[in-house]
Amino acid sequence: EAAAVEVIGKSGEELARSETPVEPVLAEPSANQVMMFTHNASHQTPVYNRDVLAAGTRVQGPAIVFDQNGTTIVEPEWQLDFLSAGEMLMTRVKPKQNQVAIGTDVDPVMLEIFNNLFMSIAEQMGATLANTAFSVNIKERLDFSCALFDAEGNLIANAPHMPVHLGSMGESIKAVIQKNAGQMQPGDTYVLNDPYNGGTHLPDITVVTPIFNTAQTEILFFVASRGHHADVGGLTPGSMPPDSKTVMDEGVLIDNFKLVEDGHLRDQELTELLLSGAYPARNVNQNLADLRAQIAANEKGAQELQRMVQTFGLDVVQAYMQHVQNNAEESVRRVIDVLQDGHFRYELDNGAHIEVTVRVNREQRGATVDFTGTSAQLESNFNAPKAVCLAAVLYVFRTLVNDEIPMNQGCLKPIEVIIPEGCMLNPTYPAATVAGNVETSQCITDALYGALGVMAASQGTMNNFTFGDEQYQYYETIAGGSGAGKVLNTDGSYEVFDGTDVVQTHMTNSRLTDPEILEWRYPVVLEEFSIRQNSGGAGQGKGGNGGTRRIRFLSPMTASILANRRQVAPFGAAGGQAAEVGANYVERTNGTTESFGATASVQMAPGDVFVIHTPGGGGFGPSR
């Protein structure tokens, strides 16, 4: 069994501490001493047993105080007082010295440090989100992303979370900036999921927090966290309906909603919003819990950015935010120098196609990525908002760079992206988009690699599997094979690599829920999750194998699959062979088998097994 405990505490009240009736007395010198390295120097450090130090004793740092439960380090420039009720009071006795200014001119060493500092802040935000979230989808599968943005909403750095989130989140920030210009105040936080206003699809809810200067008069940065919520309403539990025709079929649309105002959570107003519309959310308490976790993640990012400003100075931090973008831009330009023009037409199972042409401009060291010729807006839900297409372009060109740089807006500066309005990659409201973020994004990525000639297709799908009822809602993406390809060197040479078996590919980077957690939280049994041997394409570089996943249901539920690559095989490149397509079917308790196409929704009875075979990745180069 599991118990969820919610604790509400008051902040802003100073705790009353006990006092000692006499002046503090310095502790006697300790005979037990060790060498301790701190503050860039080694110190001969006394070690004290707390149990023999009386109330009123003061210990000057550096010192170490231990008891049977823990160890307290007293740094130089600090002192430790023992109070009458047993508390220990730590006090800084010497003001902290600011670091020597490093200047705003770019320095190669400091550039590398700031690259990692910015990424570290995003990673700390992600750790906070995972630790405080409630849903399996965010807490266990890690289906979320966190990132930092400048005052204009340009992506500065991210943790290695979900590429489809990270490349598109900047559009959400810019949407919030545009709609709230001159109105944002300290203590405000905004939330949105509108695919036509910076979002991707409705389950991906983005929480945006502006960070102000110390005078609270100017916005310096933004932090944001995007989480895939297990259910936001819609036709089917899990909010990934395979047959949605409009965005309203897919759940509750949130556009520029003020989630926190002056530090106060507007949970009642948000609850009313989530319960509105034709297909309201099924588990609002879970939505609210995960949104609180996203707020906490943003607060962590704000604290760390403010600490960075205190340490290095605002001018230095802002200068290096620009330097990391300039460095990313130059890294991409060096890759473009060795690329060739290319064109690719990518067929989907539903008959639509993505057409992309890459034109390299050697003189300007830039490239044009043109999606003219792509299918018009679809009646199905495989339409991808423009932000998703830009995210795929950003991701692909970032992966061509061998250097360890954060994916940021600078990667897109050398690239002109043309996406015709009204096509399936730039649809108009109210087109359905739930598969665009997860499925079409994978297709865009493979099409770009095909046009560039550097990589065969990966599985080309996320195999979105959802099941649930009014009580349970679950969502997962299922791993498959990645494509083989070549690593480009700046001198034009390359090395061929194999694909990887059963891995989350390209635009997704989530985990699969641990079997124990899955079976503990939901009435299902995971009967099999294995490598689907020989499903990867042959070639000089062999494509990765897909997988087989069998889930037996113990209660009646609705199960849905939203996928691709069940008819059109993942392509090979440069003479490599195509991979095996995927398959979905249900084994009924009466011994019959029901097969489905790439997308389907089906009623599961107790004992029925849903089986998913995921596609492999294509091979690269002719077999030796």
Coordinates of C-alpha atoms in Angstrom, one line a residue:
E1 CA 0.0 0.0 0.0
A2 CA 1.0 3.6 -0.4
A3 CA 0.1 6.7 1.5
A4 CA 0.3 10.2 0.0
V5 CA 0.7 12.9 2.6
E6 CA 0.2 16.6 1.9
V7 CA 1.7 19.1 4.5
I8 CA 0.8 22.8 4.5
G9 CA 3.0 25.1 6.5
K10 CA 3.3 28.8 7.1
S11 CA 6.3 30.8 5.9
G12 CA 7.5 34.2 6.9
E13 CA 7.4 33.6 10.6
E14 CA 10.8 33.7 12.4
L15 CA 11.2 30.8 14.7
A16 CA 11.8 31.8 18.3
R17 CA 15.1 30.4 19.6
S18 CA 16.3 29.8 23.1
E19 CA 18.9 32.0 24.7
T20 CA 21.7 31.3 27.1
P21 CA 21.7 33.3 30.3
V22 CA 25.4 34.1 30.2
E23 CA 27.9 35.4 27.7
P24 CA 29.2 32.7 25.3
V25 CA 32.5 31.0 26.4
L26 CA 35.0 29.9 23.8
A27 CA 35.4 26.1 23.6
E28 CA 38.7 24.8 25.0
P29 CA 41.3 23.9 22.4
S30 CA 40.7 20.3 21.2
A31 CA 43.5 17.8 21.3
N32 CA 41.9 15.9 18.4
Q33 CA 42.7 17.7 15.1
V34 CA 42.7 16.9 11.4
M35 CA 43.6 18.6 8.2
M36 CA 40.6 20.0 6.3
F37 CA 40.7 21.6 2.9
T38 CA 38.3 24.5 2.5
H39 CA 38.3 28.1 1.1
N40 CA 41.2 27.1 -1.2
A41 CA 43.5 26.2 1.6
S42 CA 44.3 23.4 4.1
H43 CA 43.5 24.1 7.7
Q44 CA 44.6 22.4 11.0
T45 CA 41.0 21.8 12.3
P46 CA 39.9 20.9 15.8
V47 CA 37.3 18.1 16.2
Y48 CA 34.7 18.4 19.0
N49 CA 32.3 15.9 20.5
R50 CA 29.0 17.8 20.8
D51 CA 27.9 15.7 23.8
V52 CA 30.5 17.2 26.1
L53 CA 30.0 20.9 25.0
A54 CA 27.7 22.8 27.4
A55 CA 25.1 25.4 26.5
G56 CA 26.8 28.8 26.1
T57 CA 29.8 27.3 24.4
R58 CA 31.0 29.0 21.2
V59 CA 33.2 27.2 18.6
Q60 CA 35.1 29.3 16.1
G61 CA 35.6 28.0 12.6
P62 CA 37.3 26.2 11.1
A63 CA 36.0 23.3 13.3
I64 CA 34.2 19.9 13.1
V65 CA 31.5 19.0 15.6
F66 CA 30.2 15.5 15.7
D67 CA 27.6 13.5 17.6
Q68 CA 26.0 10.1 17.2
N69 CA 23.6 11.4 14.5
G70 CA 25.7 13.6 12.3
T71 CA 28.7 15.9 11.7
T72 CA 28.6 19.7 11.5
I73 CA 31.3 21.6 9.6
V74 CA 32.1 25.1 10.8
E75 CA 33.8 26.9 7.9
P76 CA 36.3 29.7 8.4
E77 CA 34.6 33.0 8.8
W78 CA 31.8 31.3 10.8
Q79 CA 31.1 30.6 14.4
L80 CA 28.8 28.0 16.2
D81 CA 26.9 28.7 19.4
F82 CA 25.2 26.1 21.6
L83 CA 21.9 27.4 23.0
S84 CA 20.1 26.5 26.1
A85 CA 17.5 24.2 24.5
G86 CA 20.2 22.3 22.6
E87 CA 20.0 24.2 19.2
M88 CA 23.1 25.1 17.3
L89 CA 23.2 28.6 15.9
M90 CA 25.6 29.2 13.0
T91 CA 26.6 32.8 12.3
R92 CA 28.9 34.3 9.7
V93 CA 31.3 36.6 11.5
K94 CA 33.2 38.0 8.5
P95 CA 31.4 39.4 5.4
K96 CA 31.7 37.2 2.3
Q97 CA 34.1 38.5 -0.3
N98 CA 32.7 38.9 -3.8
Q99 CA 34.6 37.1 -6.5
V100 CA 37.0 39.1 -8.6
A101 CA 35.2 40.4 -11.7
I102 CA 36.0 38.2 -14.7
G103 CA 34.9 40.7 -17.3
T104 CA 32.3 40.5 -20.0
D105 CA 34.6 39.7 -22.8
V106 CA 34.5 36.0 -23.8
D107 CA 37.1 33.8 -22.2
P108 CA 37.4 30.1 -23.4
V109 CA 37.7 28.7 -19.9
M110 CA 34.8 30.7 -18.5
L111 CA 32.7 30.0 -21.5
E112 CA 33.0 26.3 -20.7
I113 CA 32.2 27.0 -17.0
F114 CA 29.1 29.0 -17.9
N115 CA 28.0 26.3 -20.4
N116 CA 28.0 23.8 -17.5
L117 CA 26.6 26.3 -14.9
F118 CA 23.6 27.1 -17.1
M119 CA 23.0 23.4 -17.8
S120 CA 23.5 22.5 -14.1
I121 CA 20.7 24.9 -13.1
A122 CA 18.3 23.3 -15.6
E123 CA 19.3 19.9 -14.2
Q124 CA 18.6 21.0 -10.7
M125 CA 15.2 22.2 -11.8
G126 CA 14.6 18.8 -13.3
A127 CA 15.6 17.0 -10.1
T128 CA 13.3 19.2 -8.1
L129 CA 10.4 18.4 -10.4
A130 CA 11.0 14.7 -10.4
N131 CA 11.3 14.6 -6.6
T132 CA 8.1 16.6 -6.0
A133 CA 5.8 15.4 -8.8
F134 CA 2.9 13.0 -8.1
S135 CA 2.2 11.3 -11.4
V136 CA 4.0 8.2 -12.7
N137 CA 4.4 10.0 -16.0
I138 CA 6.5 12.8 -14.6
K139 CA 8.0 11.2 -11.5
E140 CA 9.0 7.8 -12.9
R141 CA 9.0 8.2 -16.7
L142 CA 10.6 11.7 -16.5
D143 CA 8.4 13.0 -19.3
F144 CA 9.3 16.7 -18.6
S145 CA 11.8 19.4 -19.5
C146 CA 13.3 22.4 -17.8
A147 CA 15.2 25.3 -19.3
L148 CA 16.5 28.9 -18.9
F149 CA 15.7 31.8 -21.2
D150 CA 16.9 35.4 -21.6
A151 CA 14.6 38.4 -21.2
E152 CA 13.4 38.0 -24.9
G153 CA 12.5 34.4 -24.5
N154 CA 15.5 32.9 -26.3
L155 CA 16.6 29.5 -25.1
I156 CA 19.9 29.7 -23.2
A157 CA 20.4 26.3 -21.8
N158 CA 18.6 23.1 -20.9
A159 CA 19.1 19.8 -19.2
P160 CA 19.2 16.7 -21.4
H161 CA 15.5 16.2 -21.1
M162 CA 13.0 16.0 -24.0
P163 CA 14.2 17.6 -27.3
V164 CA 10.7 18.2 -28.6
H165 CA 9.9 20.2 -25.5
L166 CA 13.2 22.1 -25.3
G167 CA 13.3 23.3 -28.9
S168 CA 9.7 24.5 -28.8
M169 CA 9.4 26.0 -25.3
G170 CA 10.9 29.3 -26.4
E171 CA 7.7 29.9 -28.4
S172 CA 5.7 29.5 -25.2
I173 CA 7.9 32.1 -23.4
K174 CA 7.5 34.6 -26.3
A175 CA 3.7 34.1 -26.3
V176 CA 3.6 34.9 -22.6
I177 CA 5.8 38.0 -23.1
Q178 CA 3.6 39.2 -26.0
K179 CA 0.3 38.8 -24.1
N180 CA 1.5 40.2 -20.8
A181 CA 3.9 43.0 -21.9
G182 CA 4.2 45.6 -19.1
Q183 CA 1.8 43.6 -16.8
M184 CA 4.0 40.9 -15.3
Q185 CA 4.9 41.4 -11.6
P186 CA 7.2 39.7 -9.2
G187 CA 5.5 36.6 -7.8
D188 CA 3.6 35.9 -11.0
T189 CA 3.7 32.6 -12.9
Y190 CA 1.9 31.6 -16.1
V191 CA 0.7 28.3 -17.5
L192 CA -0.3 27.3 -21.0
N193 CA -0.7 24.3 -23.3
D194 CA -2.2 26.0 -26.4
P195 CA -0.7 24.4 -29.6
Y196 CA -1.5 27.5 -31.5
N197 CA 0.2 29.9 -29.0
G198 CA 3.6 28.3 -28.3
G199 CA 2.5 24.9 -27.1
T200 CA 2.9 21.4 -28.7
H201 CA -0.1 19.3 -27.7
L202 CA -2.5 19.6 -24.8
P203 CA -1.0 17.1 -22.4
D204 CA 2.3 19.1 -22.4
I205 CA 1.6 21.9 -19.9
T206 CA 4.2 24.7 -19.6
V207 CA 4.8 26.7 -16.5
V208 CA 6.6 30.0 -17.1
T209 CA 8.1 32.3 -14.4
P210 CA 9.8 35.7 -14.9
I211 CA 12.8 36.6 -12.8
F212 CA 13.1 40.2 -11.8
N213 CA 16.1 42.3 -10.7
T214 CA 16.6 43.1 -7.1
A215 CA 14.6 46.4 -7.4
Q216 CA 11.7 44.3 -8.8
T217 CA 11.4 46.7 -11.8
E218 CA 12.9 44.8 -14.7
I219 CA 12.6 41.2 -16.0
L220 CA 16.1 39.7 -16.4
F221 CA 15.4 36.1 -17.3
F222 CA 12.7 33.5 -17.6
V223 CA 12.6 29.9 -16.3
A224 CA 10.2 27.3 -17.6
S225 CA 9.2 23.7 -17.0
R226 CA 7.1 21.6 -19.3
G227 CA 5.5 18.3 -18.1
H228 CA 3.4 15.8 -20.0
H229 CA 0.3 15.4 -17.8
A230 CA -1.2 11.9 -17.8
D231 CA -4.6 13.3 -18.5
V232 CA -6.1 16.7 -19.4
G233 CA -9.4 15.4 -20.6
G234 CA -10.3 14.5 -24.2
L235 CA -12.1 11.6 -25.9
T236 CA -10.0 8.8 -24.3
P237 CA -8.3 8.4 -20.9
G238 CA -4.7 9.5 -21.1
S239 CA -5.6 12.4 -23.5
M240 CA -4.0 10.8 -26.6
P241 CA -7.1 10.0 -28.6
P242 CA -6.2 8.2 -31.8
D243 CA -9.2 9.5 -33.7
S244 CA -9.5 13.2 -32.6
K245 CA -10.5 15.6 -35.4
T246 CA -10.2 19.0 -33.6
V247 CA -8.0 20.2 -30.7
M248 CA -11.2 20.4 -28.6
D249 CA -11.5 16.6 -28.8
E250 CA -8.1 16.3 -27.1
G251 CA -8.8 17.9 -23.7
V252 CA -8.8 21.2 -21.9
L253 CA -7.0 24.1 -23.7
I254 CA -5.1 26.5 -21.5
D255 CA -3.9 29.8 -23.0
N256 CA -1.9 32.3 -20.9
F257 CA -3.5 31.5 -17.6
K258 CA -2.0 33.2 -14.5
L259 CA -1.3 30.2 -12.3
V260 CA 0.4 32.2 -9.4
E261 CA -0.5 35.8 -8.7
D262 CA 1.7 37.8 -6.2
G263 CA 2.9 34.5 -4.8
H264 CA -0.5 33.0 -4.3
L265 CA -1.6 29.8 -6.2
R266 CA -4.9 30.3 -8.0
D267 CA -5.8 26.7 -7.6
Q268 CA -9.6 27.2 -7.4
E269 CA -9.7 29.1 -10.7
L270 CA -7.4 26.5 -12.3
T271 CA -9.7 23.7 -11.0
E272 CA -12.7 25.3 -12.7
L273 CA -10.7 25.6 -15.9
L274 CA -9.6 22.0 -15.9
L275 CA -13.2 20.9 -15.3
S276 CA -14.6 22.9 -18.1
G277 CA -15.3 22.1 -21.8
A278 CA -16.8 19.1 -23.5
Y279 CA -14.1 16.7 -22.3
P280 CA -12.8 17.9 -18.9
A281 CA -9.8 16.5 -17.1
R282 CA -10.4 13.2 -15.2
N283 CA -7.9 13.6 -12.3
V284 CA -7.6 17.3 -11.4
N285 CA -5.9 16.6 -8.1
Q286 CA -3.1 14.9 -10.0
N287 CA -2.9 17.8 -12.4
L288 CA -2.7 20.3 -9.5
A289 CA 0.0 18.2 -7.7
D290 CA 2.2 18.1 -10.8
L291 CA 1.7 21.8 -11.5
R292 CA 2.8 22.6 -7.9
A293 CA 5.9 20.5 -8.6
Q294 CA 6.6 22.5 -11.8
I295 CA 6.2 25.8 -9.8
A296 CA 8.8 24.4 -7.3
A297 CA 11.2 23.5 -10.2
N298 CA 10.9 27.1 -11.5
E299 CA 11.6 28.5 -8.1
K300 CA 14.7 26.4 -7.9
G301 CA 15.9 27.8 -11.2
A302 CA 15.1 31.3 -10.1
Q303 CA 17.1 30.9 -6.9
E304 CA 20.1 29.5 -8.7
L305 CA 20.1 32.2 -11.3
Q306 CA 19.9 34.9 -8.6
R307 CA 22.8 33.2 -6.8
M308 CA 24.8 33.2 -10.1
V309 CA 24.1 36.9 -10.5
Q310 CA 25.3 37.6 -6.9
T311 CA 28.5 35.7 -7.5
F312 CA 29.5 36.9 -10.9
G313 CA 27.5 40.1 -11.4
L314 CA 24.6 40.7 -13.7
D315 CA 26.6 42.1 -16.6
V316 CA 28.9 39.1 -16.6
V317 CA 25.9 36.6 -16.5
Q318 CA 24.1 38.4 -19.3
A319 CA 27.2 38.6 -21.4
Y320 CA 27.9 34.9 -21.1
M321 CA 24.3 34.2 -22.0
Q322 CA 25.1 35.8 -25.3
H323 CA 28.5 34.2 -25.5
V324 CA 27.0 30.6 -25.2
Q325 CA 24.6 31.4 -28.0
N326 CA 27.4 32.8 -30.2
N327 CA 29.5 29.7 -29.5
A328 CA 26.6 27.4 -30.5
E329 CA 26.0 29.5 -33.6
E330 CA 29.6 29.1 -34.7
S331 CA 29.6 25.4 -33.9
V332 CA 26.7 24.9 -36.2
R333 CA 28.3 27.0 -38.9
R334 CA 31.4 24.8 -38.8
V335 CA 29.1 21.8 -39.4
I336 CA 27.3 23.5 -42.3
D337 CA 30.7 24.1 -43.9
V338 CA 30.9 20.4 -44.7
L339 CA 27.2 19.7 -45.5
Q340 CA 25.8 19.2 -49.0
D341 CA 22.5 20.2 -50.5
G342 CA 19.8 17.5 -50.1
H343 CA 16.2 16.7 -50.6
F344 CA 14.0 14.0 -49.0
R345 CA 10.3 12.9 -49.2
Y346 CA 9.1 11.0 -46.2
E347 CA 6.0 8.9 -46.4
L348 CA 3.7 8.4 -43.4
D349 CA 1.4 5.4 -42.8
N350 CA -1.7 7.6 -43.2
G351 CA -0.8 8.6 -46.8
A352 CA 0.6 12.1 -45.9
H353 CA 4.2 13.0 -46.6
I354 CA 6.8 15.4 -45.4
E355 CA 9.0 17.0 -48.1
V356 CA 12.2 18.9 -47.1
T357 CA 14.9 20.6 -49.1
V358 CA 18.2 21.7 -47.5
R359 CA 20.2 24.3 -49.4
V360 CA 23.7 25.2 -48.2
N361 CA 25.1 28.7 -48.7
R362 CA 28.9 28.4 -48.4
E363 CA 29.5 32.2 -48.6
Q364 CA 27.2 33.0 -45.7
R365 CA 28.0 29.8 -43.9
G366 CA 24.3 29.2 -43.5
A367 CA 21.5 26.9 -44.7
T368 CA 17.9 27.0 -45.7
V369 CA 15.6 24.3 -44.6
D370 CA 12.5 24.4 -46.8
F371 CA 9.4 22.2 -46.1
T372 CA 7.6 23.4 -49.3
G373 CA 5.7 20.4 -50.8
T374 CA 4.7 18.9 -47.5
S375 CA 1.1 17.6 -47.3
A376 CA -1.6 20.1 -46.5
Q377 CA -3.2 20.3 -43.1
L378 CA -4.8 16.9 -42.2
E379 CA -8.2 15.9 -40.9
S380 CA -6.4 13.5 -38.5
N381 CA -4.4 14.6 -35.5
F382 CA -0.9 14.2 -37.1
N383 CA -0.7 18.0 -37.6
A384 CA 2.4 19.4 -35.9
P385 CA 2.4 23.0 -34.7
K386 CA 5.1 25.2 -36.1
A387 CA 7.0 25.2 -32.8
V388 CA 7.3 21.4 -33.0
C389 CA 8.9 21.7 -36.5
L390 CA 11.3 24.3 -35.3
A391 CA 12.2 22.1 -32.4
A392 CA 13.0 19.2 -34.8
V393 CA 15.3 21.4 -36.9
L394 CA 17.1 22.7 -33.8
Y395 CA 17.6 19.2 -32.5
V396 CA 19.0 17.8 -35.7
F397 CA 21.5 20.5 -36.3
R398 CA 22.6 20.4 -32.6
T399 CA 23.2 16.6 -32.9
L400 CA 25.6 17.3 -35.8
V401 CA 27.9 19.2 -33.5
N402 CA 30.4 17.0 -31.7
D403 CA 31.2 19.7 -29.0
E404 CA 29.6 19.6 -25.6
I405 CA 27.4 22.7 -25.9
P406 CA 23.9 23.3 -24.5
M407 CA 21.2 23.2 -27.2
N408 CA 20.1 26.9 -27.4
Q409 CA 18.7 29.5 -29.7
G410 CA 22.2 30.1 -31.2
C411 CA 22.0 26.8 -33.0
L412 CA 19.2 28.1 -35.2
K413 CA 20.8 31.5 -36.1
P414 CA 22.6 30.2 -39.2
I415 CA 19.4 28.5 -40.5
E416 CA 16.4 29.9 -42.3
V417 CA 13.4 27.7 -41.9
I418 CA 10.5 27.8 -44.4
I419 CA 7.2 26.2 -43.3
P420 CA 4.3 27.0 -45.5
E421 CA 1.2 28.1 -43.6
G422 CA -1.7 25.6 -43.7
C423 CA 0.5 22.6 -44.3
M424 CA 0.6 19.7 -41.7
L425 CA 3.7 21.3 -40.1
N426 CA 2.0 24.7 -39.7
P427 CA -1.7 24.0 -39.3
T428 CA -4.4 26.5 -38.5
Y429 CA -6.8 26.4 -35.5
P430 CA -8.7 24.2 -34.6
A431 CA -6.8 21.3 -36.3
A432 CA -6.1 18.3 -34.0
T433 CA -2.4 18.1 -33.0
V434 CA -2.0 15.4 -30.3
A435 CA 0.1 13.1 -32.6
G436 CA 2.0 16.0 -34.2
N437 CA 4.2 16.5 -31.1
V438 CA 5.0 12.8 -30.6
E439 CA 4.7 11.2 -34.1
T440 CA 5.1 13.9 -36.7
S441 CA 8.1 15.3 -34.8
Q442 CA 9.9 11.9 -35.3
C443 CA 9.1 12.0 -39.0
I444 CA 10.5 15.5 -39.4
T445 CA 13.7 14.4 -37.7
D446 CA 14.1 11.4 -39.9
A447 CA 13.3 13.4 -43.1
L448 CA 16.0 16.0 -42.2
Y449 CA 18.6 13.3 -41.6
G450 CA 17.6 11.7 -44.9
A451 CA 18.0 15.0 -46.7
L452 CA 21.4 15.6 -45.1
G453 CA 22.5 12.0 -45.9
V454 CA 24.0 11.4 -42.4
M455 CA 21.7 8.9 -40.8
A456 CA 19.1 6.2 -41.6
A457 CA 15.6 6.4 -40.2
S458 CA 15.1 5.4 -36.6
Q459 CA 11.9 3.7 -35.6
G460 CA 10.0 6.9 -36.7
T461 CA 7.4 6.7 -33.9
M462 CA 7.1 7.0 -30.1
N463 CA 4.5 4.2 -29.9
N464 CA 2.2 6.2 -27.7
F465 CA 0.3 3.7 -25.5
T466 CA -2.4 4.9 -23.1
F467 CA -5.0 3.0 -21.0
G468 CA -7.4 3.9 -18.3
D469 CA -10.9 4.6 -17.0
E470 CA -12.3 7.3 -14.7
Q471 CA -10.0 6.1 -11.9
Y472 CA -6.8 5.3 -13.7
Q473 CA -5.0 7.1 -16.5
Y474 CA -1.6 5.9 -17.8
Y475 CA 0.6 7.0 -20.7
E476 CA 3.9 5.7 -22.0
T477 CA 6.1 5.9 -25.1
I478 CA 7.8 2.6 -26.0
A479 CA 11.4 2.3 -27.2
G480 CA 12.5 0.9 -30.6
G481 CA 15.5 0.8 -32.8
S482 CA 17.7 3.8 -33.7
G483 CA 19.1 4.2 -37.2
A484 CA 22.7 3.7 -38.2
G485 CA 24.6 6.6 -39.6
K486 CA 27.9 8.5 -39.9
V487 CA 29.6 11.0 -37.7
L488 CA 30.9 14.0 -39.6
N489 CA 34.3 15.5 -39.0
T490 CA 35.1 19.1 -39.8
D491 CA 37.6 18.0 -42.5
G492 CA 34.8 16.2 -44.3
S493 CA 35.7 12.7 -43.3
Y494 CA 33.3 10.5 -41.3
E495 CA 32.9 7.3 -39.3
V496 CA 30.0 4.9 -39.6
F497 CA 28.2 3.8 -36.4
D498 CA 25.5 1.1 -35.6
G499 CA 22.1 1.8 -34.4
T500 CA 21.0 0.9 -30.8
D501 CA 18.5 -1.7 -29.8
V502 CA 15.3 -0.7 -28.0
V503 CA 16.1 2.9 -27.1
Q504 CA 14.0 6.1 -27.0
T505 CA 14.9 7.9 -30.2
H506 CA 15.3 11.5 -31.2
M507 CA 12.5 13.8 -30.0
T508 CA 11.7 11.7 -26.9
N509 CA 14.1 11.1 -24.1
S510 CA 11.8 9.6 -21.4
R511 CA 12.1 6.4 -19.4
L512 CA 9.8 3.5 -19.3
T513 CA 8.1 3.0 -16.0
D514 CA 9.7 0.3 -13.9
P515 CA 7.6 -2.9 -14.0
E516 CA 7.2 -2.8 -10.2
I517 CA 5.8 0.7 -10.2
L518 CA 3.6 0.0 -13.2
E519 CA 2.1 -3.1 -11.6
W520 CA 1.8 -1.5 -8.2
R521 CA 0.0 1.6 -9.4
Y522 CA -2.2 0.1 -12.1
P523 CA -4.3 -3.2 -12.5
V524 CA -2.0 -4.6 -15.2
V525 CA 0.8 -7.2 -15.5
L526 CA 3.8 -6.6 -17.7
E527 CA 4.3 -10.0 -19.2
E528 CA 7.2 -9.3 -21.6
F529 CA 9.5 -6.5 -22.6
S530 CA 12.3 -7.9 -24.9
I531 CA 14.5 -7.2 -27.9
R532 CA 12.8 -8.0 -31.2
Q533 CA 15.7 -9.7 -32.8
N534 CA 16.6 -9.1 -36.5
S535 CA 14.2 -6.2 -36.8
G536 CA 16.9 -3.6 -37.5
G537 CA 18.1 -2.9 -41.1
A538 CA 21.3 -4.5 -42.4
G539 CA 24.2 -2.4 -43.6
Q540 CA 27.8 -1.4 -43.0
G541 CA 26.2 0.2 -39.9
K542 CA 23.4 -2.1 -38.6
G543 CA 20.2 -0.5 -37.5
G544 CA 19.1 -1.1 -34.0
N545 CA 16.4 -3.7 -33.1
G546 CA 12.9 -2.8 -32.0
G547 CA 11.2 -4.4 -29.0
T548 CA 8.2 -6.5 -27.9
R549 CA 6.0 -5.4 -25.1
R550 CA 3.1 -7.4 -23.7
I551 CA 0.7 -6.0 -21.1
R552 CA -2.1 -8.1 -19.5
F553 CA -5.1 -6.2 -18.1
L554 CA -6.7 -7.2 -14.8
S555 CA -9.6 -4.8 -15.0
P556 CA -11.8 -3.5 -17.9
M557 CA -10.2 -0.5 -19.4
T558 CA -9.9 1.5 -22.7
A559 CA -6.5 1.1 -24.3
S560 CA -5.3 3.2 -27.2
I561 CA -2.3 3.1 -29.5
L562 CA -1.1 6.2 -31.4
A563 CA 1.8 5.3 -33.6
N564 CA 3.4 5.2 -37.1
R565 CA 5.6 2.9 -39.1
R566 CA 3.2 0.0 -39.2
Q567 CA 3.0 0.0 -43.0
V568 CA 5.9 2.1 -44.4
A569 CA 9.3 0.7 -43.2
P570 CA 12.0 2.9 -41.6
F571 CA 14.3 3.6 -44.5
G572 CA 18.0 2.7 -44.8
A573 CA 20.5 5.2 -46.1
A574 CA 23.6 5.2 -48.4
G575 CA 22.8 1.6 -49.5
G576 CA 21.6 0.3 -46.1
Q577 CA 18.5 -1.8 -45.8
A578 CA 15.1 -0.8 -44.3
A579 CA 14.0 -2.0 -40.9
E580 CA 11.0 -4.1 -40.0
V581 CA 7.7 -2.2 -39.4
G582 CA 5.9 -2.4 -36.1
A583 CA 2.7 -4.2 -35.2
N584 CA -0.2 -4.0 -32.6
Y585 CA -2.7 -6.6 -31.7
V586 CA -4.8 -7.9 -28.8
E587 CA -4.9 -11.5 -27.6
R588 CA -8.3 -12.2 -26.2
T589 CA -9.0 -14.7 -23.4
N590 CA -11.1 -16.8 -25.8
G591 CA -8.0 -17.4 -27.9
T592 CA -8.7 -15.0 -30.8
T593 CA -6.4 -12.2 -32.0
E594 CA -7.4 -8.8 -33.1
S595 CA -4.9 -6.8 -35.2
F596 CA -4.9 -3.0 -35.6
G597 CA -3.2 -0.4 -37.7
A598 CA -0.9 2.4 -36.4
T599 CA -3.7 4.0 -34.5
A600 CA -6.6 2.4 -32.6
S601 CA -8.7 2.4 -29.5
V602 CA -10.0 -0.8 -28.0
Q603 CA -11.9 -2.1 -25.0
M604 CA -9.8 -4.5 -22.9
A605 CA -11.4 -7.1 -20.7
P606 CA -9.7 -8.8 -17.7
G607 CA -7.2 -11.3 -19.0
D608 CA -6.8 -9.7 -22.4
V609 CA -3.2 -8.9 -23.5
F610 CA -2.2 -5.9 -25.6
V611 CA 0.9 -6.7 -27.7
I612 CA 3.1 -4.0 -29.3
H613 CA 6.1 -4.8 -31.6
T614 CA 8.1 -1.6 -32.1
P615 CA 10.0 -0.9 -35.4
G616 CA 13.7 -1.2 -35.8
G617 CA 16.1 1.4 -37.2
G618 CA 17.4 1.5 -40.8
G619 CA 20.9 0.4 -41.8
F620 CA 23.6 2.7 -43.2
G621 CA 25.9 1.8 -46.1
P622 CA 26.0 -1.4 -48.1
S623 CA 26.6 -4.6 -46.2
R624 CA 30.2 -5.8 -46.4

